[in-house]
JSON list of C-alpha atoms in Angstrom, two decimals:
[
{"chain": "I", "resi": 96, "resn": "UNK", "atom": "CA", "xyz": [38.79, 151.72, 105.69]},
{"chain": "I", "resi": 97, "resn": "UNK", "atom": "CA", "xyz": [38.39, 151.12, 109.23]},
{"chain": "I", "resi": 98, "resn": "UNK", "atom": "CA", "xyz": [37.08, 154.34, 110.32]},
{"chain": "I", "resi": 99, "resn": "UNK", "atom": "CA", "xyz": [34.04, 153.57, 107.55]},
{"chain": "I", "resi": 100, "resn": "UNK", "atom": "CA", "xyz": [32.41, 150.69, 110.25]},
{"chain": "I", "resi": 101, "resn": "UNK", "atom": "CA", "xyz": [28.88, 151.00, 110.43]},
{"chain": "I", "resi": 102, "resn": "UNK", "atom": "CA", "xyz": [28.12, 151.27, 114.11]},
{"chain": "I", "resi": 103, "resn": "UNK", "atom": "CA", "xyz": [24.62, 150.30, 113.82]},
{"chain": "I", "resi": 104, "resn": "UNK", "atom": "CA", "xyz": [25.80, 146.73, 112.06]},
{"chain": "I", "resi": 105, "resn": "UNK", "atom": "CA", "xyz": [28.40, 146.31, 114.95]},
{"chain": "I", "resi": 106, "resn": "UNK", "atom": "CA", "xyz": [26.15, 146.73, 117.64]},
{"chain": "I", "resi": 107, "resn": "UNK", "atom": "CA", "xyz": [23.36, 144.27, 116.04]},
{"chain": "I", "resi": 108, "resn": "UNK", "atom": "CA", "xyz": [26.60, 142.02, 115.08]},
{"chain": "I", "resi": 109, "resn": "UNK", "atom": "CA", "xyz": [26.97, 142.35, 119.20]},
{"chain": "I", "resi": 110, "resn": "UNK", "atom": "CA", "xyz": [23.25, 142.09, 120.20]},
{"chain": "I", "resi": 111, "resn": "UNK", "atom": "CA", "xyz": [23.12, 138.59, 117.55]},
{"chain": "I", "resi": 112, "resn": "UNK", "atom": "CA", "xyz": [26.33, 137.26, 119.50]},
{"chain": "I", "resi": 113, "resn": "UNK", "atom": "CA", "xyz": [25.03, 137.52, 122.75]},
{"chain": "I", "resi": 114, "resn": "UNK", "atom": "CA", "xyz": [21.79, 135.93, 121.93]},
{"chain": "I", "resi": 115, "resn": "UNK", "atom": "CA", "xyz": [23.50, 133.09, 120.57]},
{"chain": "I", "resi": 116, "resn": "UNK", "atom": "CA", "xyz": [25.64, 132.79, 123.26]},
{"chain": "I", "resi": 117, "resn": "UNK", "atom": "CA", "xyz": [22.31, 133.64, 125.81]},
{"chain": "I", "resi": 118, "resn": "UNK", "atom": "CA", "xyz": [20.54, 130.60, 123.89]},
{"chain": "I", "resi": 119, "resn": "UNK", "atom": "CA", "xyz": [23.48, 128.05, 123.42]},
{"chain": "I", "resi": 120, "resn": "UNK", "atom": "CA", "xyz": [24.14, 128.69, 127.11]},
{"chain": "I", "resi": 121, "resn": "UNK", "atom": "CA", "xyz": [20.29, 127.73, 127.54]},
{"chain": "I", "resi": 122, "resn": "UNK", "atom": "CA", "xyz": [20.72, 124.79, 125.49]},
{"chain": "I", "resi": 123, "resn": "UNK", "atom": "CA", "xyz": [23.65, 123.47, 127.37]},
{"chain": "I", "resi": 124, "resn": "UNK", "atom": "CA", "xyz": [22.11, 124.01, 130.48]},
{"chain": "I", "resi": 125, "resn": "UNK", "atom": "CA", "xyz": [19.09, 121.94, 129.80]},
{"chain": "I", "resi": 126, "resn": "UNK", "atom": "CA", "xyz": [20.98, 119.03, 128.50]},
{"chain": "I", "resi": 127, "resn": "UNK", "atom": "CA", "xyz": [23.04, 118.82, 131.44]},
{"chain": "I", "resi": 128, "resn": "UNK", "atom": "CA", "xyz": [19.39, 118.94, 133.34]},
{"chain": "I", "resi": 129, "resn": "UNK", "atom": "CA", "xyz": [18.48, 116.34, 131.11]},
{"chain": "I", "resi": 130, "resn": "UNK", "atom": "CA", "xyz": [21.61, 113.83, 131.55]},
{"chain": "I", "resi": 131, "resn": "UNK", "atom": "CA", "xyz": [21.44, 114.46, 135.68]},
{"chain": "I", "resi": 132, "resn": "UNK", "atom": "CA", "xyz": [17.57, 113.33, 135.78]},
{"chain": "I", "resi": 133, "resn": "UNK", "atom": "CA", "xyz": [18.28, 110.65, 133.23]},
{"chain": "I", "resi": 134, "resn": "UNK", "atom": "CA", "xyz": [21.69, 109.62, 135.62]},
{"chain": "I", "resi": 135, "resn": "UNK", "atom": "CA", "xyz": [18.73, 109.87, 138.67]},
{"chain": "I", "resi": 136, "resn": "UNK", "atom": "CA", "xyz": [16.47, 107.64, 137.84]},
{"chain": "I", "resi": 137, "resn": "UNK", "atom": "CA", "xyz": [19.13, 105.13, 136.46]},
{"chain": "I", "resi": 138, "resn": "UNK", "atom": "CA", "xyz": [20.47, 105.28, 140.27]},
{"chain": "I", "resi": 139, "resn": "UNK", "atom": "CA", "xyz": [16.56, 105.18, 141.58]},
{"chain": "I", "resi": 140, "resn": "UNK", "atom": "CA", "xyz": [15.94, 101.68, 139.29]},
{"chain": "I", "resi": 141, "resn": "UNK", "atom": "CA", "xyz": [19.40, 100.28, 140.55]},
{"chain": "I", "resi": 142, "resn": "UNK", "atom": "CA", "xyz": [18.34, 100.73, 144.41]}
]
């Protein structure tokens, strides 16, 4: 039962994974982008 994997479905299974891990990385990335400028300019008002 196995054996009977369709290939082509595991390697889009893959290719969707990687995206989502590609975009949520991208997402993450700009929030922390977002929180540092944000953290910035509450340090540039205090001074």
């Amino acid at each position: 039962m196995w054996l009977q994997k369709n290939p082509r479905r595991e390697e889009e299974n893959k290719i969707g994974m990687s995206y989502f891990s590609l975009l949520s990385c991208h997402v993450c990335i700009l929030l922390h982008q977002l929180l540092l400028l944000g953290f910035a300019q509450r340090l540039w008002w205090c001074f």
